[in-house]
Coordinates of C-alpha atoms and ligand atoms in Angstrom, one line a residue:
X35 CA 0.0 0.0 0.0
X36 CA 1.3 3.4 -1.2
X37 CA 0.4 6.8 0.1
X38 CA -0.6 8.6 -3.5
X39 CA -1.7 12.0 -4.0
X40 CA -3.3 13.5 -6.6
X41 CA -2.6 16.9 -7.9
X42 CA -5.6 17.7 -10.2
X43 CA -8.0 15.2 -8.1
X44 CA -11.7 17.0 -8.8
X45 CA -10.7 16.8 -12.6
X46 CA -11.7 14.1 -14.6
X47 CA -8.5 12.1 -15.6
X48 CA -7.6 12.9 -11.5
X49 CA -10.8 11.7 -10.0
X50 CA -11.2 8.6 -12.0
X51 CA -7.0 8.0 -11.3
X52 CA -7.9 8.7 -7.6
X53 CA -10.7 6.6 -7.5
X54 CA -9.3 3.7 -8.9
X55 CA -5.8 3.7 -7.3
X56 CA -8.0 4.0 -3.6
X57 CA -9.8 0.5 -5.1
X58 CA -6.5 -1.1 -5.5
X59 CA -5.9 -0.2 -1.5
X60 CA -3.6 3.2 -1.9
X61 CA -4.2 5.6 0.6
X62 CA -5.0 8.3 -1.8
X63 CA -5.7 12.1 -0.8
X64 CA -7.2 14.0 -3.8
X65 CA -6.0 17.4 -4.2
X66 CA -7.8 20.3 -6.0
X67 CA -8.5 23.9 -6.3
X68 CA -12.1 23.7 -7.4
X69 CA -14.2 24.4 -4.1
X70 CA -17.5 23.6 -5.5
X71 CA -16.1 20.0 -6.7
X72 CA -14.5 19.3 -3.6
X73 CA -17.6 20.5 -1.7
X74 CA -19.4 17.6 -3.8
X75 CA -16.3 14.8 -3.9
X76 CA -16.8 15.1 -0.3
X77 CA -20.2 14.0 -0.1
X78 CA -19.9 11.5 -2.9
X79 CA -21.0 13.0 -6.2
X80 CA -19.1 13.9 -8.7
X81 CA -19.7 16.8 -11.8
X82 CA -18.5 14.4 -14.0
X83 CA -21.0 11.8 -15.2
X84 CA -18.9 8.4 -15.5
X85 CA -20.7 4.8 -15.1
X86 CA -20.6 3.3 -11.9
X87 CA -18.1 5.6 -10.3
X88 CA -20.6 7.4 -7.4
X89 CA -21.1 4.6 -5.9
X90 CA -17.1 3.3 -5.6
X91 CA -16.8 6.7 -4.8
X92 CA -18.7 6.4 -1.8
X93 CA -17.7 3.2 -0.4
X94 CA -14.1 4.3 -0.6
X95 CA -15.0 7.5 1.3
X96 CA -16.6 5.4 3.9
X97 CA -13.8 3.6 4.5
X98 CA -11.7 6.3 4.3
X99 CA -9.4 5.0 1.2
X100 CA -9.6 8.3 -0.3
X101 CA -10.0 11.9 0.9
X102 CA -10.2 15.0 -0.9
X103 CA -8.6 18.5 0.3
X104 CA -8.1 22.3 -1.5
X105 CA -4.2 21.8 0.9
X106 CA -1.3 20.6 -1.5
X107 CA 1.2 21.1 1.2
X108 CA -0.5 18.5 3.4
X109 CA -1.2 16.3 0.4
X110 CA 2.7 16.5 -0.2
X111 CA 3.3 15.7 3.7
X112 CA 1.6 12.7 3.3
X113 CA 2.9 11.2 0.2
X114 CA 5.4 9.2 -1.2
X115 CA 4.0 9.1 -4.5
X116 CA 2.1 12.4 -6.7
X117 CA 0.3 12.1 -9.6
X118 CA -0.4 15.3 -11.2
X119 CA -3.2 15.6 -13.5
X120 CA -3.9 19.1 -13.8
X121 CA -5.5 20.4 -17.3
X122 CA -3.4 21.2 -20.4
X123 CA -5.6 23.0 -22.5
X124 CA -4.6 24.3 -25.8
X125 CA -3.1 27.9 -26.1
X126 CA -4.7 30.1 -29.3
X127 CA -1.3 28.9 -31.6
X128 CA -2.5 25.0 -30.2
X129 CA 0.5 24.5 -27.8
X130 CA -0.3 23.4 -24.6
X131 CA -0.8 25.3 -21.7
X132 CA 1.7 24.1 -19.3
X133 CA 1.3 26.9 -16.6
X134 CA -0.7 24.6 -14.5
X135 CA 1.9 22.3 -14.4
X136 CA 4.4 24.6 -14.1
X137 CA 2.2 26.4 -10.9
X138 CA 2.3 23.1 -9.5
X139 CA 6.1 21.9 -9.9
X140 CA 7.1 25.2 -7.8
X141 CA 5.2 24.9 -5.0
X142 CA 6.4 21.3 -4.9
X143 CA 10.4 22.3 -5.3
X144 CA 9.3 24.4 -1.9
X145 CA 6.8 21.9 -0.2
X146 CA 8.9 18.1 -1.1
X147 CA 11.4 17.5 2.5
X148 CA 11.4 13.2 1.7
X149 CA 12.0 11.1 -1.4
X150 CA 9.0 11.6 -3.8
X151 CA 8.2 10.2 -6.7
X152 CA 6.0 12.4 -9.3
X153 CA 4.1 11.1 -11.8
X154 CA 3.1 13.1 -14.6
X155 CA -0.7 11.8 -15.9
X156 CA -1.3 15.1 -17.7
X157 CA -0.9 14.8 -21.6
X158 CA 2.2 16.9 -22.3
X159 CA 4.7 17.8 -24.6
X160 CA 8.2 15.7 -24.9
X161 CA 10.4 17.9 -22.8
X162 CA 8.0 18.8 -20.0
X163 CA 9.3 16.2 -17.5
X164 CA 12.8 18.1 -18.2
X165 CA 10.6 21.5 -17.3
X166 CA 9.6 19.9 -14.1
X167 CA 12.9 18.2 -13.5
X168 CA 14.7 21.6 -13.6
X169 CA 12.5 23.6 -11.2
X170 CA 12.7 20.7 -8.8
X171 CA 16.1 20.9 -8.8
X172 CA 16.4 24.9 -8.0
X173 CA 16.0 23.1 -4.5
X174 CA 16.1 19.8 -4.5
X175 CA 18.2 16.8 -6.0
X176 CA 16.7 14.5 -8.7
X177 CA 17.4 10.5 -8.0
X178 CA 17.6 11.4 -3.8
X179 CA 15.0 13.9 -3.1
X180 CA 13.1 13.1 -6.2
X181 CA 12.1 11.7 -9.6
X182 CA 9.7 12.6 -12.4
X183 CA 8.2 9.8 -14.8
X184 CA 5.9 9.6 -17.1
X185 CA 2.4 7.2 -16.7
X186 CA 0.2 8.8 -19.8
X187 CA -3.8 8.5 -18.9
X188 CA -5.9 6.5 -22.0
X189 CA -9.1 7.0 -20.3
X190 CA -12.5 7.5 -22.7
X191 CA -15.0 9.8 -21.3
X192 CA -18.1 7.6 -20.3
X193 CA -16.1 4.1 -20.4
X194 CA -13.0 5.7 -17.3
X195 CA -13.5 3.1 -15.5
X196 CA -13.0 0.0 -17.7
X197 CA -10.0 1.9 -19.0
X198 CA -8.8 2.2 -15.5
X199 CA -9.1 -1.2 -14.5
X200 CA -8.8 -2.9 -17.8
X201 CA -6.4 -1.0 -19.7
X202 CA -5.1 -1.8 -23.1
X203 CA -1.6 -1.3 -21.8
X204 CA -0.2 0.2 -19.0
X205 CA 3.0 3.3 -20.0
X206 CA 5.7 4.2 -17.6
X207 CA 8.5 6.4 -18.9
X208 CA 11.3 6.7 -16.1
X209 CA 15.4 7.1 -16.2
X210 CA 15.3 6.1 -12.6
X211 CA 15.1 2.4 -11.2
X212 CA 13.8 3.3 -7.7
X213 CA 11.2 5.7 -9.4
X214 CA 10.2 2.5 -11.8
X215 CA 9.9 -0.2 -8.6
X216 CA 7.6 2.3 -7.4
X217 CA 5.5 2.7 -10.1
X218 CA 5.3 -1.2 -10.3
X219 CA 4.4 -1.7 -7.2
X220 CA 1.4 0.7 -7.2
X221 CA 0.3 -0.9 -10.3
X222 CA 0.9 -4.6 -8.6
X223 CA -2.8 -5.0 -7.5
X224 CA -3.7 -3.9 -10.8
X225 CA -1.7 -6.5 -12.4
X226 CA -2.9 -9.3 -9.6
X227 CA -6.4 -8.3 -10.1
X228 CA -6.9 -7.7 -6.2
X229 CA -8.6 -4.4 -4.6
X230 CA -10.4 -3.4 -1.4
X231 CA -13.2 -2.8 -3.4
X232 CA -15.1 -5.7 -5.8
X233 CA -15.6 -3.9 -8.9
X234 CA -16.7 -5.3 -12.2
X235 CA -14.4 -4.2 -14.5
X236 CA -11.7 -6.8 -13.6
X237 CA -12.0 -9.9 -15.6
X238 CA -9.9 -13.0 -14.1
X239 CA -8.1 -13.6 -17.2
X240 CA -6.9 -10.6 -17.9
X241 CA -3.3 -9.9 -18.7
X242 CA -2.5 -6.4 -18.9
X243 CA 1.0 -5.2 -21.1
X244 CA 3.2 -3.3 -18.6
X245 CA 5.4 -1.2 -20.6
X246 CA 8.8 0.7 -19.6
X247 CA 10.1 3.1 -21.5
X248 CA 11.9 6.4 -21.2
X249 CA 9.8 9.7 -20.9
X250 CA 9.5 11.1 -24.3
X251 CA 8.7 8.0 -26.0
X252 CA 6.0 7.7 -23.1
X253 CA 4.8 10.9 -23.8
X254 CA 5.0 10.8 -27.1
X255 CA 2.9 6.8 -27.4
X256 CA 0.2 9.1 -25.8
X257 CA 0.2 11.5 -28.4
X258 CA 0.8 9.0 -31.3
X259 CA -2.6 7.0 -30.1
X260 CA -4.7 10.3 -29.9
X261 CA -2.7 11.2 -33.5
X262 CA -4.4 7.7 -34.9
X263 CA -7.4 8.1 -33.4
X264 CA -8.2 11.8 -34.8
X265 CA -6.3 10.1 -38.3
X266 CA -9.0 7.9 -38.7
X267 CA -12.1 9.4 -37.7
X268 CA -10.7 12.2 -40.6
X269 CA -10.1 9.2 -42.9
X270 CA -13.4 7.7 -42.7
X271 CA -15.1 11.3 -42.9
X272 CA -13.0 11.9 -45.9
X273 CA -14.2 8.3 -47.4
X274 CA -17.5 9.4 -46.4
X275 CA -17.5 12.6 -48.5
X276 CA -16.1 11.0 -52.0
X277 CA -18.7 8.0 -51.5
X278 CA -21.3 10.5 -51.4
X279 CA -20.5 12.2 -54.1
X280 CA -19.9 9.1 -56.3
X281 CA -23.0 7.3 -55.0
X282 CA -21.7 5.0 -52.1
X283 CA -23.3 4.0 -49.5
X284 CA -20.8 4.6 -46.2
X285 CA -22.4 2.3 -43.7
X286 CA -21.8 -0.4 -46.6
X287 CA -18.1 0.8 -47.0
X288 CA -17.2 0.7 -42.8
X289 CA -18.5 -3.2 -43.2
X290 CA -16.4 -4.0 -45.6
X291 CA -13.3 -2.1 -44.6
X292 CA -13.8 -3.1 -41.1
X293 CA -13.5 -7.1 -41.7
X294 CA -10.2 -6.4 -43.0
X295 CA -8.0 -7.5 -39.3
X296 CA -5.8 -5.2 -40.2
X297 CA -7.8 -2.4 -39.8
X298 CA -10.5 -3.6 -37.8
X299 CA -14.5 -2.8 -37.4
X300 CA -14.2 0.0 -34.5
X301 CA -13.6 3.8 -34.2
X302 CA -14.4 3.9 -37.9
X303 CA -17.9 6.3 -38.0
X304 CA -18.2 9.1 -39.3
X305 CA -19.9 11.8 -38.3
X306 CA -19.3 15.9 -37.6
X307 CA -15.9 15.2 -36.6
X308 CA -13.9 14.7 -33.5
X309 CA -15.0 16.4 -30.4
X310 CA -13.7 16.4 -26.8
X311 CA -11.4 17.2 -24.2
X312 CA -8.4 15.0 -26.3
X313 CA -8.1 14.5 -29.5
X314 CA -8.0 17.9 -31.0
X315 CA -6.1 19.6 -28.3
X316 CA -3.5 16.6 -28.9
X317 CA -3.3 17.0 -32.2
X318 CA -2.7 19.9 -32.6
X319 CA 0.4 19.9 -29.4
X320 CA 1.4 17.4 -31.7
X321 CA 1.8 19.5 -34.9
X322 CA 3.2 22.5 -32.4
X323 CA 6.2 19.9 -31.1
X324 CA 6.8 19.0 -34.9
X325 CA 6.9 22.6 -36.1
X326 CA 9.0 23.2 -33.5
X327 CA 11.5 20.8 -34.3
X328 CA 11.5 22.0 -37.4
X329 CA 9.7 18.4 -38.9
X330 CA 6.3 19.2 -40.9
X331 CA 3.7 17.4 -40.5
X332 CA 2.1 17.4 -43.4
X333 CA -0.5 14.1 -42.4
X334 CA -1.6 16.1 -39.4
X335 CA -2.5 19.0 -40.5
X336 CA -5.2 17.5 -43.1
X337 CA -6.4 15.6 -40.4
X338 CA -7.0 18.8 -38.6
X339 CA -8.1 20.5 -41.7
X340 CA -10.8 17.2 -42.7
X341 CA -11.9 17.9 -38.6
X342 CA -12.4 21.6 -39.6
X343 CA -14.2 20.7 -42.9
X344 CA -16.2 18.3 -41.6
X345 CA -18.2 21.0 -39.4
X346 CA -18.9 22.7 -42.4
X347 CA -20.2 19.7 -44.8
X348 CA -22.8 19.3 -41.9
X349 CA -23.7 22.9 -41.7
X350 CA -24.0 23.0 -45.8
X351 CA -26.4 20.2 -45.4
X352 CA -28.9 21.8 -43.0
X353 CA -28.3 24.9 -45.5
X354 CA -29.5 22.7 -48.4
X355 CA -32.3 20.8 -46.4
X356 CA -34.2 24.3 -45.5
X357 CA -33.4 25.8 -49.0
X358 CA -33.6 29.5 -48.2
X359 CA -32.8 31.2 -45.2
X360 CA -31.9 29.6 -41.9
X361 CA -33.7 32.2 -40.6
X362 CA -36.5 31.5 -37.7
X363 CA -36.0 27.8 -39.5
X364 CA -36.7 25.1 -36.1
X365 CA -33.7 22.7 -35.6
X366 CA -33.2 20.0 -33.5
X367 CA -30.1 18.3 -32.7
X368 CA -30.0 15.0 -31.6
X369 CA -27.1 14.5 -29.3
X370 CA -25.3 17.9 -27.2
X371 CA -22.3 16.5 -25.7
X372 CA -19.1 15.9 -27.9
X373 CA -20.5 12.0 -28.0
X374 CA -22.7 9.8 -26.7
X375 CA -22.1 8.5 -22.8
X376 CA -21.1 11.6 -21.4
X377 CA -22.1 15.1 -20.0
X378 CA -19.4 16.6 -21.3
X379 CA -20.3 19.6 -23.8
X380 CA -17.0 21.6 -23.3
X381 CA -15.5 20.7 -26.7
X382 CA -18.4 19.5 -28.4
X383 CA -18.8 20.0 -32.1
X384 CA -22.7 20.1 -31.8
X385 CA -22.1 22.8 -29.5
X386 CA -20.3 24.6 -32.0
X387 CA -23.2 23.7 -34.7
X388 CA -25.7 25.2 -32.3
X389 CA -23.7 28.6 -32.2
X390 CA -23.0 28.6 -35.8
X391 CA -26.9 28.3 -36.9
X392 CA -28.3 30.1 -34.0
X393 CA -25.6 33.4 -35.5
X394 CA -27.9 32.6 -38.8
X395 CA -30.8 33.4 -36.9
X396 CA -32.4 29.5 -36.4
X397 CA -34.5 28.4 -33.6
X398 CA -32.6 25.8 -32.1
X399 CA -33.6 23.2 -29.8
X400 CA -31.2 20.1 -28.4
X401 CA -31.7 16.9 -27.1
X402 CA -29.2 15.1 -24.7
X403 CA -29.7 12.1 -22.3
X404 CA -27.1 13.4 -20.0
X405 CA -25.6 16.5 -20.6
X406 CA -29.0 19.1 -21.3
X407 CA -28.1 20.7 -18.0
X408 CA -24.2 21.3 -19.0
X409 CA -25.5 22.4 -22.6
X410 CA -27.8 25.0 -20.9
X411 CA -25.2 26.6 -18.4
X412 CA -22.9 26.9 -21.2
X413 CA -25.4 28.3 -23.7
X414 CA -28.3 29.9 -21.2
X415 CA -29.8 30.9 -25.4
X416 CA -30.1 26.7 -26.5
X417 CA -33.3 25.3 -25.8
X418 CA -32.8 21.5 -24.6
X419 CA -34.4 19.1 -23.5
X420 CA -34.1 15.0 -22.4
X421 CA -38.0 14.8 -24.0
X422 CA -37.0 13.3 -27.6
X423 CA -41.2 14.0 -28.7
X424 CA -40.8 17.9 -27.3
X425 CA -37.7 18.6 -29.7
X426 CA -38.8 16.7 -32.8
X427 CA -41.9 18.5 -32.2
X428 CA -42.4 21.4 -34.8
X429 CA -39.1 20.5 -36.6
X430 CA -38.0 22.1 -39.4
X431 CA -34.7 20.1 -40.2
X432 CA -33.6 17.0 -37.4
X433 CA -30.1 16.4 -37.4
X434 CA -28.5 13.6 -35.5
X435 CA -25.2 13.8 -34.0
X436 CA -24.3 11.0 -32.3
X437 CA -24.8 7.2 -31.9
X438 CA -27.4 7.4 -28.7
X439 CA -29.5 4.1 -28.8
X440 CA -32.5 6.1 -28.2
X441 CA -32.2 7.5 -31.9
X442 CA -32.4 4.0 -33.6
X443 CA -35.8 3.9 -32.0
X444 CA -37.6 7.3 -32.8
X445 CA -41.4 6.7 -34.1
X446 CA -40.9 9.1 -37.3
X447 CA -44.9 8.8 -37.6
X448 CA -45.5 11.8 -34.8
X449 CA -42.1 13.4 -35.2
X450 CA -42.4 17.2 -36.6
X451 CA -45.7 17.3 -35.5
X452 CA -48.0 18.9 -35.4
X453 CA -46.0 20.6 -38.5
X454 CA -45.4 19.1 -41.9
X455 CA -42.6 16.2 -41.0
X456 CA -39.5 17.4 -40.7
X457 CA -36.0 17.3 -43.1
X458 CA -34.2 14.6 -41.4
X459 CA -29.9 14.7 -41.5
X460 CA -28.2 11.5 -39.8
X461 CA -24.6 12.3 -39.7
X462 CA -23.7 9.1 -38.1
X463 CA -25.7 6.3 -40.1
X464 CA -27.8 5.3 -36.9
X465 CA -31.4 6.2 -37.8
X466 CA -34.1 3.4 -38.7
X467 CA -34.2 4.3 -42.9
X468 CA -36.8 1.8 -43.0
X469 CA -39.2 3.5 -40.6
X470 CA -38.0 6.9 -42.2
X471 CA -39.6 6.1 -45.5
X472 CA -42.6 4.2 -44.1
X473 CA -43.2 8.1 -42.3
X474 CA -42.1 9.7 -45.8
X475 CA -39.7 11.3 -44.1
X476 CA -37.0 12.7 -46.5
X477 CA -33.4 12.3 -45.2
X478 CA -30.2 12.5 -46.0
X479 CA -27.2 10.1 -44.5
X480 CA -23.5 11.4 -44.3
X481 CA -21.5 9.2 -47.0
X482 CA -24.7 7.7 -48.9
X483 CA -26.0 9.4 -52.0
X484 CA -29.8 8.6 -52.0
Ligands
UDX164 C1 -10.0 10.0 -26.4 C2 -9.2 8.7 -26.5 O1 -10.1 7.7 -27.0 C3 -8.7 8.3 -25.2 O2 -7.9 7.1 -25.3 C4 -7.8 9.4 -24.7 O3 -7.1 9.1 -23.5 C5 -8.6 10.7 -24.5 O4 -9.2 11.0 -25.8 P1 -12.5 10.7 -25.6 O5 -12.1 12.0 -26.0 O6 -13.1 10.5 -24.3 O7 -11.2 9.7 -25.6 O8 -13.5 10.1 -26.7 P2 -13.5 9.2 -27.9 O9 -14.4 8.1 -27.6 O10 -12.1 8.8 -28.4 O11 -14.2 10.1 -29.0 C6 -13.6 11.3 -29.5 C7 -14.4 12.0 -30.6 O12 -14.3 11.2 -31.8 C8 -15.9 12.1 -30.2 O13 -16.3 13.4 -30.7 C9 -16.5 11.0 -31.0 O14 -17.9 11.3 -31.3 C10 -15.7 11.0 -32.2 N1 -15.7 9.7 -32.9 C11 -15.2 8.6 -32.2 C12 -16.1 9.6 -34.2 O15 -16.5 10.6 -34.8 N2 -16.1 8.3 -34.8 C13 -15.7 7.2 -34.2 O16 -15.7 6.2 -34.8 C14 -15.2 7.3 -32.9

């Protein structure tokens, strides 16, 4: 059992890192700045929406496995091990922000008086655990006093904590062996498949790839798995387009591409783009750290530009579907948060859909299953609601956005009215054609020409 603490603990990659190193039996004291989170953390809820994780949550709390406090220098008292997993957002050029991290390594150069080990979980560029390394050392010696290694997060909004406790792999990047031991011994449970808590994400069998590296090409694995991610959602979008135009049908096209085991049915639908916390901001650190290093990147930057594009083709279709002016045209959006499974609406594409037709002068209504109170404190102006009837009501154009199950099983008889029925866009390919046409419904499908 390790004492861990977590720099970063109310945020999402902290709180589900927290929570899941507590399971494994760490005594794990959650640090954060965010009062109104803590205020919650403490009593067992959390602002995030993830599956399953209140209720670990609260049995850890109850037998006190995990504790959450606004006080880093008692959080660095009581440690022998920190995770930091502050935010790195993207800077207007698309760097990352590092002065979080950078906030954060000074007060711990002044706070550190025993060996610690500090574990960077935040996404960030090669060349940041040098950063960190060198203010430490204004005060402090690395190897005695300290080391910094690198254990990149892979954790999916909505699925945090099967990714936690049934990773694909697990990354350390370390040039110290004392710093490494550590690291696999907090991740020994893990490995075993033993924790304090019974959870259901551990399956007996499971044999998870422990891999040691060095620190860049840690950091760098995390950023080349976002890099293919974001590479081939713009790859299928671009298929998407040029079937459409030459009459494919894309849903057709991900079957057969998919049964090829090289490349595999999954994270192959296309759609309005990549949204989210990741994958964007990645990207584009990626391109920064390339430019920088004077590499170009040429692959990147039309994924980036597809991503950009791919807003637009979506728009232009709404455009076409009303035929004149946007104007005081009704639209409802099917899906608010950047994807389905989540509540986060922070970097969600529909999000930006809703402010680019309501600057058109549209009536815009949304529906979400988890995220319609996010959507409305960020946009007080959208209209949403968790009532699928109430925003297909009245409809002028329907667009869906993401691959909620709930979609698949709309009765297009009463949608739109008591109106004519409305124009109906599915981005994604999830919508019941069959019932569509039974309603005489006209629709459009990204990447089918119909
Ligand atoms: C991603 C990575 O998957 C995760 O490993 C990393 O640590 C953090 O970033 P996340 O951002 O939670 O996770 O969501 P993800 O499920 O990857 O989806 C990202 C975006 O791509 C969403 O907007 C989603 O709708 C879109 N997407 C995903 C598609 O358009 N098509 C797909 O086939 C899959």
């Amino acid at each position: 059992m390790t004492d861990i603490g977590i720099i970063g603990g109310a945020g999402y990659v902290g709180l589900v890192t927290g929570v899941g190193l507590a399971t494994l039996g760490h005594k794990v004291s959650s640090m954060d700045l965010d009062q109104t989170r803590l205020k919650m953390l403490k009593n067992g809820k959390s602002a995030v929406y993830e599956d399953g994780l209140e209720p670990l949550l609260r049995q850890l709390i109850d037998i006190n496995q995990i504790s959450f406090t606004d006080d880093q220098s008692e959080t660095v008292r009581n440690s022998d091990v920190l995770f930091i997993a502050v935010g790195t957002p993207s800077l207007a050029d698309g760097a990352a922000d590092l002065s979080s991290v950078i906030a954060v390594a000074e007060r711990l150069r002044d706070e550190i008086r025993k060996y610690t080990v500090i574990v960077v979980k935040s996404t960030v560029p090669v060349g940041t655990i040098g950063i960190i390394t060198d203010i430490l050392s204004q005060k402090l010696r690395a190897g005695e006093d300290f080391d910094v290694v690198s254990n990149p997060e892979f954790l999916r909004e909505g699925s945090g904590l099967v990714d936690f406790f049934a990773p694909s792999r697990i990354i350390v990047g370390s040039t110290s062996e004392r710093a490494s031991k550590v690291l696999r011994e907090i991740y020994e449970p893990l490995l075993q498949g033993t924790t304090v808590v019974a959870v259901p994400w551990i399956s007996p069998e499971q044999e998870i790839p422990y891999v040691e590296t060095d620190p860049t090409s840690a950091q760098l694995t995390k950023y080349a798995a976002n890099a293919y991610l974001a590479t081939r959602i713009s790859f299928i979008n671009e298929i998407a387009g040029i079937s459409e135009k030459v009459g494919g049908n894309i849903g057709d096209i991900v079957y057969g591409l998919g049964l090829d085991p090289r490349i595999g049915p999954g994270y192959l639908k296309p759609g309005i783009g990549f949204g989210g916390p990741c994958l964007d901001k990645d990207i584009r650190a990626l391109v920064t750290v390339a430019d920088e290093n004077s590499y170009d990147p040429v692959m990147f930057n039309g994924v980036i530009r597809r991503n950009d594009l791919q807003m637009r083709e979506v728009m232009n279709k709404i455009s076409s579907a009303v035929g004149s002016s946007l104007y005081r045209k009704r639209i409802a959006l099917l899906g608010l948060a950047f994807k389905e499974g989540t509540n986060d609406v922070r970097h969600s594409l529909s999000i930006r859909l809703y402010r680019a037709l309501r600057d058109q002068g549209a009536s815009v209504v949304g529906h979400d299953v988890l995220a319609v109170e996010e959507a409305r404190e960020l946009e007080p102006g959208l209209e949403a609601s968790t009532e699928l009837t109430y925003v297909l009501k009245g409809a002028d154009v329907v667009v869906a956005l993401n691959s909620e199950q709930a979609y698949e099983e709309i009765d297009w008889t009463i949608a739109g009215m008591p109106n004519r029925p409305p124009f109906v866009i599915d981005t994604r390919g999830i919508l019941d054609l069959a019932a569509l046409e039974t309603a005489h419904i006209r629709f459009d499908i990204l990447g089918s020409a119909r």
